[in-house]
Short mmCIF file of C-alpha atoms in Angstrom, two decimals:
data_model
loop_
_atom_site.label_atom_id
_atom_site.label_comp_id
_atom_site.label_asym_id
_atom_site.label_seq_id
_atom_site.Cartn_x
_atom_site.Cartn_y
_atom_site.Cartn_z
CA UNK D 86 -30.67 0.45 30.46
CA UNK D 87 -30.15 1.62 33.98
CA UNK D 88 -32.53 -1.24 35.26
CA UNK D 89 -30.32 -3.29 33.18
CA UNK D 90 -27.25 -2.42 34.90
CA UNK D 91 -28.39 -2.56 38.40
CA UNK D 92 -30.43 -6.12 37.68
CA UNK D 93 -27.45 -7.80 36.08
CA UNK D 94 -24.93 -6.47 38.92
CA UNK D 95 -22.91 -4.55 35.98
CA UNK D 96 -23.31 -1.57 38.11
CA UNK D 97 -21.53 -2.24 41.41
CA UNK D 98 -18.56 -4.11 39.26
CA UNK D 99 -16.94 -0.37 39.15
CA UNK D 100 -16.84 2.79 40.98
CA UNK D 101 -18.05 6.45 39.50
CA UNK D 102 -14.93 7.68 37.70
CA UNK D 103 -14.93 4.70 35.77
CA UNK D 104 -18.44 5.13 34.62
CA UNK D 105 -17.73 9.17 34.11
CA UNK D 106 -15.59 8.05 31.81
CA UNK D 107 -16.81 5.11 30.16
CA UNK D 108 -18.56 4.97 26.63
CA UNK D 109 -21.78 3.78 25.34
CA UNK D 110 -19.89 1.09 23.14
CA UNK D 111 -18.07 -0.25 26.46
CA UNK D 112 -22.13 -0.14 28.03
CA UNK D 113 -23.30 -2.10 25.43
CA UNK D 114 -21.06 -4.85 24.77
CA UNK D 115 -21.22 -5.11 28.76
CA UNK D 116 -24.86 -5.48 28.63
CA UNK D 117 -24.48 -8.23 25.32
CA UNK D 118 -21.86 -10.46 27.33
CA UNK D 119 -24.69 -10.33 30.36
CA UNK D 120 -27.65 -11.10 28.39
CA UNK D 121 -28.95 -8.34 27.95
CA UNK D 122 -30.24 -8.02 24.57
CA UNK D 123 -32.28 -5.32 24.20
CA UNK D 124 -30.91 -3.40 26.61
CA UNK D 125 -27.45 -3.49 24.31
CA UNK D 126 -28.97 -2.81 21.86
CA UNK D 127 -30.46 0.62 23.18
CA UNK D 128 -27.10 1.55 24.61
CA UNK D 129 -25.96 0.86 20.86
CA UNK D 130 -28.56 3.84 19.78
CA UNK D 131 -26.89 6.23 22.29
CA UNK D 132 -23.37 5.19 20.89
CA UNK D 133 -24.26 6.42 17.22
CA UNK D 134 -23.72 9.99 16.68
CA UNK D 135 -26.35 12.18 16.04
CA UNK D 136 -27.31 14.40 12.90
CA UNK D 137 -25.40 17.77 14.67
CA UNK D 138 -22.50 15.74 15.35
CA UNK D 139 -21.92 14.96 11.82
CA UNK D 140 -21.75 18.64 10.68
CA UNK D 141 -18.61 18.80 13.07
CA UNK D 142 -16.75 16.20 11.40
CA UNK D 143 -16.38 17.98 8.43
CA UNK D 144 -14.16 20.34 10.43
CA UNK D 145 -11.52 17.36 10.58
CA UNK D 146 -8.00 17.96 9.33
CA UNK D 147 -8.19 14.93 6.51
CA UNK D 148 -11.23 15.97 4.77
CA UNK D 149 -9.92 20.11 5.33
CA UNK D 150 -6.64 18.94 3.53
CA UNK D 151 -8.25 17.11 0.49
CA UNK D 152 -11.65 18.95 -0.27
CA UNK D 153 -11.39 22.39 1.78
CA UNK D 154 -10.93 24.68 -1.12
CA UNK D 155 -13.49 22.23 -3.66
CA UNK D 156 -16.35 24.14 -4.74
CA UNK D 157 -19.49 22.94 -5.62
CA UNK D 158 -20.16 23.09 -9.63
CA UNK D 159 -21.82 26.34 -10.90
CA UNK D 160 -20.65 28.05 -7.05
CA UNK D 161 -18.72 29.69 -5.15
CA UNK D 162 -19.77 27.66 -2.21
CA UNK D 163 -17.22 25.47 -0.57
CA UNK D 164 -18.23 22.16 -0.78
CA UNK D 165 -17.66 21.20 2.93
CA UNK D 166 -19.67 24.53 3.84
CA UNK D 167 -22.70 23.39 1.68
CA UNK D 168 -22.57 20.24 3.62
CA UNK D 169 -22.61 21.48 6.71
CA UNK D 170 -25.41 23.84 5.49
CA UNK D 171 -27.56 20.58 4.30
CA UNK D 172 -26.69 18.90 7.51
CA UNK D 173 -28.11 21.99 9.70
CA UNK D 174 -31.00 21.98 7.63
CA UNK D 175 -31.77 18.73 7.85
CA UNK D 176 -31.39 18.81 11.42
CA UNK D 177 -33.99 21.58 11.81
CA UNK D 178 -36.61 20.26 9.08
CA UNK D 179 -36.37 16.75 9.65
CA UNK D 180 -36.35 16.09 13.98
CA UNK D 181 -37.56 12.79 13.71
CA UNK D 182 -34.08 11.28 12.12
CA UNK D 183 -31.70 14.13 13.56
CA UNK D 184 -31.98 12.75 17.44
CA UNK D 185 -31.33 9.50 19.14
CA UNK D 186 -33.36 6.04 17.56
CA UNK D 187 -35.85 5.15 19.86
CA UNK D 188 -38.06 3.06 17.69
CA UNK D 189 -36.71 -0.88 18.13
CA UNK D 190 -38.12 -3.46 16.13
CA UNK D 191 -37.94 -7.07 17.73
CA UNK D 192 -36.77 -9.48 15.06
CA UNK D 193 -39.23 -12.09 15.93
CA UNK D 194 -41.55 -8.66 13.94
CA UNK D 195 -43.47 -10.31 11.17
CA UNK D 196 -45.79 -7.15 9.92
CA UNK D 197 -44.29 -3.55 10.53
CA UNK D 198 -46.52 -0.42 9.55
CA UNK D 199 -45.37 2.88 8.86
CA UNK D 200 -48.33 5.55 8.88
CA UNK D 201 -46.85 8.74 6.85
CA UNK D 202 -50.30 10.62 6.69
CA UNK D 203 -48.61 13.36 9.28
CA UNK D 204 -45.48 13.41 7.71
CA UNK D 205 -45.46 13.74 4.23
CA UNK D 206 -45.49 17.16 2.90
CA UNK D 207 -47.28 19.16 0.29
CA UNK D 208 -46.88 19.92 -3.57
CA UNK D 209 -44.04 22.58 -3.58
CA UNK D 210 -40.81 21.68 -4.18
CA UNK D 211 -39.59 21.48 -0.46
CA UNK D 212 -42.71 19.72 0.33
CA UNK D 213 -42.29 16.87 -2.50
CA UNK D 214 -38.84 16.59 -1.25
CA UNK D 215 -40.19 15.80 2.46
CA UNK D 216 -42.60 13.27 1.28
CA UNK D 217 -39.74 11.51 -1.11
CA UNK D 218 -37.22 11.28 1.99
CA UNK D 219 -40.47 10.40 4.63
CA UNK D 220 -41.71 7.21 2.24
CA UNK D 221 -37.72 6.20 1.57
CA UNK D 222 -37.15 6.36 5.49
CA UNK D 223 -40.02 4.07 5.86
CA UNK D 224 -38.84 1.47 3.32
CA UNK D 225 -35.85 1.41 5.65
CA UNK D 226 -37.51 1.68 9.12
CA UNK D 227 -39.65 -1.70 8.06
CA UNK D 228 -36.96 -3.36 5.78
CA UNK D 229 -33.53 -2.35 5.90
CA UNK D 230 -32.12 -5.19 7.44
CA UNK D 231 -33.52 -7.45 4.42
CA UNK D 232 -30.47 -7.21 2.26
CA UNK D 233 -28.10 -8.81 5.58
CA UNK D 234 -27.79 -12.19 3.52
CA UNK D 235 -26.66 -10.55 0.99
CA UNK D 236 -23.28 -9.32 2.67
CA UNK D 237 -23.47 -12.17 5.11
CA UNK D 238 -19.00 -12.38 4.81
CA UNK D 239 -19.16 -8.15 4.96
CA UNK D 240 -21.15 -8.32 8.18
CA UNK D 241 -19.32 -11.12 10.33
CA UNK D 242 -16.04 -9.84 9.10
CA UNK D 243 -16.61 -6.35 10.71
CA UNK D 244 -18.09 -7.62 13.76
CA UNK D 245 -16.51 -8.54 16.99
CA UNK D 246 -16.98 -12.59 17.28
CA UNK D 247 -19.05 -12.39 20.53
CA UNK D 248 -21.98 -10.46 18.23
CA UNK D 249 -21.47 -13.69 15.28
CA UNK D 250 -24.13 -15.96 16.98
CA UNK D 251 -27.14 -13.39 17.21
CA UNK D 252 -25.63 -11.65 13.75
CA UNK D 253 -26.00 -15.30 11.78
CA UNK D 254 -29.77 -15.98 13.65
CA UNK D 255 -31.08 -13.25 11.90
CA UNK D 256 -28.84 -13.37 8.83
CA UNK D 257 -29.96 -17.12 8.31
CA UNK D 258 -33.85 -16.44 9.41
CA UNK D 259 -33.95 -13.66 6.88
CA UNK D 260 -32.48 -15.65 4.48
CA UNK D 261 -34.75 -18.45 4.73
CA UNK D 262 -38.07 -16.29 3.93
CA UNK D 263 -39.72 -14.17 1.26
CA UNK D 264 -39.67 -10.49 2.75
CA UNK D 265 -42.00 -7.87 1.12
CA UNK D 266 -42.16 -4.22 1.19
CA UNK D 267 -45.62 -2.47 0.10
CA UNK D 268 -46.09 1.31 -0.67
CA UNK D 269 -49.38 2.58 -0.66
CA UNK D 270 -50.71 5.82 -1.63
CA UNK D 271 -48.03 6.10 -4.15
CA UNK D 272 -49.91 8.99 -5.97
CA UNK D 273 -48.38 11.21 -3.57
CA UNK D 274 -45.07 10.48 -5.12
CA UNK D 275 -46.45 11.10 -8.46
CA UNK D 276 -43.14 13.32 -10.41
CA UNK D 277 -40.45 12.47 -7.82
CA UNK D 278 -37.90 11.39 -9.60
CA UNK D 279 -35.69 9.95 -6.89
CA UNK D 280 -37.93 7.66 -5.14
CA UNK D 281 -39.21 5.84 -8.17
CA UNK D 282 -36.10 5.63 -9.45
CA UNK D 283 -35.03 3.81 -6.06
CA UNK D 284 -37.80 1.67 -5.63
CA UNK D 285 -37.11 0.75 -9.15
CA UNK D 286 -34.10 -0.28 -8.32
CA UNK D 287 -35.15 -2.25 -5.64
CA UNK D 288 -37.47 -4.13 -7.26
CA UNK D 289 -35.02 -5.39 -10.28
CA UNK D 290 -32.49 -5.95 -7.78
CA UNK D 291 -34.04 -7.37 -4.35
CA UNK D 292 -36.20 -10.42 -6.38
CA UNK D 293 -33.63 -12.52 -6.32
CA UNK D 294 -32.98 -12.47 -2.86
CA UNK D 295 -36.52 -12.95 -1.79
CA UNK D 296 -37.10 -9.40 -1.62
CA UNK D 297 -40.65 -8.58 -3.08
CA UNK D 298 -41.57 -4.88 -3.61
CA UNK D 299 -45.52 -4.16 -3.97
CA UNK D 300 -46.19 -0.64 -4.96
CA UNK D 301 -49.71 0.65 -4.66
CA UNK D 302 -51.87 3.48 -5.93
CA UNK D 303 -54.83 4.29 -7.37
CA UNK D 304 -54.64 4.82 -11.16
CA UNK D 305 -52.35 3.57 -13.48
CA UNK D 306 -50.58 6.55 -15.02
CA UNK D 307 -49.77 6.94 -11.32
CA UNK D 308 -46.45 4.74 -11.78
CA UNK D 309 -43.60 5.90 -14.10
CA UNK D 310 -43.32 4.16 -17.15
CA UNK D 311 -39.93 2.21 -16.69
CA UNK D 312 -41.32 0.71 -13.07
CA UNK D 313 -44.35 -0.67 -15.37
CA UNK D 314 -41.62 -2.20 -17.78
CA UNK D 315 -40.27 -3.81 -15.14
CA UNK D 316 -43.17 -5.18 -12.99
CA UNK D 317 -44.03 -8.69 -12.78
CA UNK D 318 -47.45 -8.57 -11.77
CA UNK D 319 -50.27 -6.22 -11.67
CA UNK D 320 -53.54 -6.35 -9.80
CA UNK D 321 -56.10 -3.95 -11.30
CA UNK D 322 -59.03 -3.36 -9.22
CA UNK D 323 -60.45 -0.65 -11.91
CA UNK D 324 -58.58 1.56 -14.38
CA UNK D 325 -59.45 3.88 -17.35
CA UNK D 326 -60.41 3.64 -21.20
CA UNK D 327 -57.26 5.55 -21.69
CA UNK D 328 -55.02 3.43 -20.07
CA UNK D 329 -55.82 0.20 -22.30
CA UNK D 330 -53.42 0.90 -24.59
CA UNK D 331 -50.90 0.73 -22.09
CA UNK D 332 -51.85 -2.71 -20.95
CA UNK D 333 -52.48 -4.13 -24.37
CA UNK D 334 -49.33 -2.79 -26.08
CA UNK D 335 -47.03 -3.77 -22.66
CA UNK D 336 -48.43 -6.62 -21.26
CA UNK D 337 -49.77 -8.17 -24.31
CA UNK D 338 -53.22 -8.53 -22.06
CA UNK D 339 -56.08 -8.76 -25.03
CA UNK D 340 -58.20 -5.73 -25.68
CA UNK D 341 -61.58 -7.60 -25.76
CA UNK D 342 -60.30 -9.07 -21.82
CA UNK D 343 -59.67 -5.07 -20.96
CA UNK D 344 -63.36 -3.72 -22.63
CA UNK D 345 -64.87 -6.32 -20.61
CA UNK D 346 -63.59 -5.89 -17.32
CA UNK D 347 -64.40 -1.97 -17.71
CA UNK D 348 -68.04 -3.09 -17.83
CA UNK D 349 -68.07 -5.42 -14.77
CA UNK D 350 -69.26 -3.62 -11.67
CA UNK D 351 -67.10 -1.82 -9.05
CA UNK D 352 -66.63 -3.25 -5.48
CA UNK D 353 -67.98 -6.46 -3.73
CA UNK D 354 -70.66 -8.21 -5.95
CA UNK D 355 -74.18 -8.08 -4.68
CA UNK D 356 -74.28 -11.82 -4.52
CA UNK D 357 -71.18 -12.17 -2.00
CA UNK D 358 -68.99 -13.48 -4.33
CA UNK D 359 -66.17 -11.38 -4.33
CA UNK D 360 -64.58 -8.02 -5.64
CA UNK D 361 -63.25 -8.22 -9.60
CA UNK D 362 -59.58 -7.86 -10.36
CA UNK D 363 -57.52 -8.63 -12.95
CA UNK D 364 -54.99 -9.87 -12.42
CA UNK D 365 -51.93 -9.77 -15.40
CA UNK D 366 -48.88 -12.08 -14.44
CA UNK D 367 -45.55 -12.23 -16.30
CA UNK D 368 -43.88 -15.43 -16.81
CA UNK D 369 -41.09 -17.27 -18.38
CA UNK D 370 -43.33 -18.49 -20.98
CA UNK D 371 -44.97 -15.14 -21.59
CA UNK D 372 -47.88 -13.57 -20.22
CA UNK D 373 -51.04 -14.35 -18.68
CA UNK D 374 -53.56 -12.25 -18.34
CA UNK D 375 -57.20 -13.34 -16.00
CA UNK D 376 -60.52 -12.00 -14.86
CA UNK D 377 -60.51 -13.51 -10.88
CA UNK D 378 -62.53 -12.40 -7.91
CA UNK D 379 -61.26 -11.50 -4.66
CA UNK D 380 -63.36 -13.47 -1.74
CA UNK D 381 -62.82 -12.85 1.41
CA UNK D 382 -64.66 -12.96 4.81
CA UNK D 383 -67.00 -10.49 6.00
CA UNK D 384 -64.34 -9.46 9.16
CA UNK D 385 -61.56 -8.51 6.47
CA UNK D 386 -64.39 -6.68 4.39
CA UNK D 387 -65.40 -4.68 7.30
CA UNK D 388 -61.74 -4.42 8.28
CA UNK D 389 -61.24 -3.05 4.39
CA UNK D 390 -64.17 -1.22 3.91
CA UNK D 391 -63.13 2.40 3.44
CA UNK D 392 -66.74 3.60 1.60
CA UNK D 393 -67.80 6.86 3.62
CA UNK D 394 -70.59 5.43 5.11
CA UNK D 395 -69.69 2.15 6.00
CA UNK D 396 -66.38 3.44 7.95
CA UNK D 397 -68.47 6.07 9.92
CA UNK D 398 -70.76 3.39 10.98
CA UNK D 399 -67.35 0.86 11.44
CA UNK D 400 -65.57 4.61 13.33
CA UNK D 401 -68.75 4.70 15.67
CA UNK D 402 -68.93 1.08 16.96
CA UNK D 403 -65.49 1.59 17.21
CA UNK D 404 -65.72 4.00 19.68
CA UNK D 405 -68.10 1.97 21.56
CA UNK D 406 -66.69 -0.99 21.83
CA UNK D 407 -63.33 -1.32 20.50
CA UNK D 408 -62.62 -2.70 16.99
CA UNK D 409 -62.46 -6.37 17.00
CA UNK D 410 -66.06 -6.50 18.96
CA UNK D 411 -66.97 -4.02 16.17
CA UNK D 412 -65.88 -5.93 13.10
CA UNK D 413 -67.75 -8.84 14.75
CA UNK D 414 -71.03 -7.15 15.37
CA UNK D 415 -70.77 -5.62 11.41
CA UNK D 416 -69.60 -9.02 9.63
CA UNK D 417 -72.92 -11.03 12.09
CA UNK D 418 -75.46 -8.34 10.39
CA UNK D 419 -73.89 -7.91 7.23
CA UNK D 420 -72.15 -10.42 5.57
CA UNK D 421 -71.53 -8.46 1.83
CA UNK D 422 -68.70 -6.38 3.82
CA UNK D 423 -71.19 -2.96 3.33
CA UNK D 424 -74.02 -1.38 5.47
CA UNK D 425 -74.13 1.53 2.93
CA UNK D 426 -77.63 0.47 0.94
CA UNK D 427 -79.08 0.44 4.52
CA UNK D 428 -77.81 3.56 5.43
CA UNK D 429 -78.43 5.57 2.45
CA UNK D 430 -82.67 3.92 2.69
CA UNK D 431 -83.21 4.99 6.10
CA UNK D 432 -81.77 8.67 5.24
CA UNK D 433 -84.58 8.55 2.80
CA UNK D 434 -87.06 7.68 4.82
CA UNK D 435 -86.51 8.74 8.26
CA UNK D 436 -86.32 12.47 9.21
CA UNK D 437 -82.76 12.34 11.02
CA UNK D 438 -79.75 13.96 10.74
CA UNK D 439 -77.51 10.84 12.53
CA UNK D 440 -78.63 7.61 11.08
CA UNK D 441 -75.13 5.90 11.19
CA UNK D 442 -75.37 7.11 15.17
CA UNK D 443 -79.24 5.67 15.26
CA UNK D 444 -77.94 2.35 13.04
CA UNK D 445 -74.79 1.82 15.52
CA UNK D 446 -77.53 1.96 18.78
CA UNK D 447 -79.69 -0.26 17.14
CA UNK D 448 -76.82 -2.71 16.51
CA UNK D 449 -75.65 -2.84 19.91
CA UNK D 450 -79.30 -3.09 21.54
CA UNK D 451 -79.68 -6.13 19.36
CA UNK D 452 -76.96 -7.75 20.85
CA UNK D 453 -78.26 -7.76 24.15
CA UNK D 454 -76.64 -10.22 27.09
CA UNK D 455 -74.13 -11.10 24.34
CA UNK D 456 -72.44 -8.03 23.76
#
């Protein structure tokens, strides 16, 4: 922001009481009028208040007057004092959303990832609490601003009119596409009430806007019951003998269909072809239900491939060579997407404890004046 200021001449236009006393909302619609979009748009950050600040606007003499002597049901606790107590708390567990933004999305963004390995929390109480608000902050961090259309009259009639003309750009853009949001690793949300019960909400709600919500996990009785109600399409890589009657009695997907995807094989056929999945897909006119294959390349198998063994050998030519020469050596020397057959035969034969080390040298020798 301070190159900003200086490079556009903003700067010099007034002396140093002025900018003692300016604001971050008078910096930022200084740096908007001059172009400078992203630079606003940081000063806009600095302008919001920050997670402390809050607690001390519950101190104010219009919310004393009307709820200072409300106490919160079943307590003796003041209600504005349990606030405040939240808001501390929050402040101290949760650093990442109690400070200034500093994470800015362009909006020409097309694919946003949120990792929440590090974040998430464990099985007690306070930990399942963590993990509910971590995956609910990432739904907004990668897709908040998807609902704009939808309060397209709210938005411009709040804003000041030289902010209409960027406002409606990405108003209209978003409106013009299908947005999705995907969870993965939704077993770690398995028995939190509040975030199924939100991205249930979203789900019914968002379609019809274009929103699409794709929630992932690995077994079925992973996902609450009314989110399976309400799903329009599943894609089952594998499930369990105990979870046909589920499908059958729900989706109205035939038992015989279910029995005999249970005995198809696991994983990328031998022959290339593809990985099974069924794929069940409501309709107006009811429900289909098909046995398809998956085929993709051998780049986005390797890319994919998260067997033990064939993502140590992927890890260590990683490491090597970075991971789009990598993916390119794996997918040129096997095609299937899987060096694990390999693997697992040499540690039978040869007397070594680093075969995936010996298999990744071997691979690169190979590729001689080309690599």
């Amino acid at each position: 922001m301070d190159s900003a200021l200086q490079d556009s001449g903003l700067y010099e236009k007034h002396d140093a009481t002025w900018w003692a006393r300016s604001t971050w909302f008078e910096v930022r619609d200084m740096l908007h009028n001059a172009g400078y979009i992203m630079a606003a748009q940081r000063a806009h950050y600095q302008a919001m208040p920050q997670l402390p600040e809050v607690s001390s606007m519950l101190g104010h003499t219009s919310l004393r007057d009307v709820f200072g002597t409300v106490q919160r049901d079943g307590s003796n606790e003041l209600l504005l004092d349990y606030i405040r107590r939240a808001l501390e708390q929050g402040h101290n567990d949760y650093p990442m959303i109690s400070g200034y933004t500093r994470f800015m999305i362009n909006p020409e963004t097309r694919v946003i990832a949120v990792d929440l390995n590090n974040v998430a929390g464990d099985k007690t109480p306070a930990g399942r609490l963590k993990t509910g608000i971590m995956y609910l902050l990432a739904g907004q961090i990668a897709g908040g601003d998807f609902t704009l259309p939808q309060y397209r009259d709210e938005v411009l009639k709040q804003l000041p009119r030289e902010y209409h003309e960027i406002a409606l750009k990405r108003i209209n853009q978003l409106d013009q596409e299908v947005k999705t949001k995907v969870y993965d690793e939704l077993h770690n949300a398995r028995g939190i009430d509040f975030i199924w019960e939100n991205l249930d909400t979203q789900e019914r709600e968002q379609r019809k806007f274009a929103i699409r919500t794709v929630l992932s996990t690995q077994y079925l009785r992973d996902y609450p019951e009314s989110v399976l109600k309400s799903a329009n399409t599943l894609w089952l890589l594998r499930y369990k003998p105990e979870d046909i009657p589920v499908l059958r009695d729900n989706f109205n997907v035939p038992e015989f269909m279910l029995k005999r995807f249970l005995k198809m094989p696991e994983g990328p056929a031998p022959d290339g072809s593809g990985v099974p999945v069924l794929g069940v897909f409501r309709v107006k006119s009811g429900t289909l239900a098909r046995i398809l294959k998956f085929t993709v390349g051998p780049l986005e198998l390797w890319a994919l491939n998260s067997s033990p063994k064939d993502s140590a050998l992927r890890k260590t030519l990683t490491n090597k060579l970075g991971s789009v020469r990598a993916r390119k050596i794996l997918a040129e020397n096997f095609p299937r997407g899987s060096a694990t057959s390999l693997i697992e035969h040499r540690a039978g034969q040869h007397n070594s404890d680093n075969v995936i080390e010996e298999l990744a040298s071997e691979l690169i020798r190979k590729q001689g004046y080309n690599l």
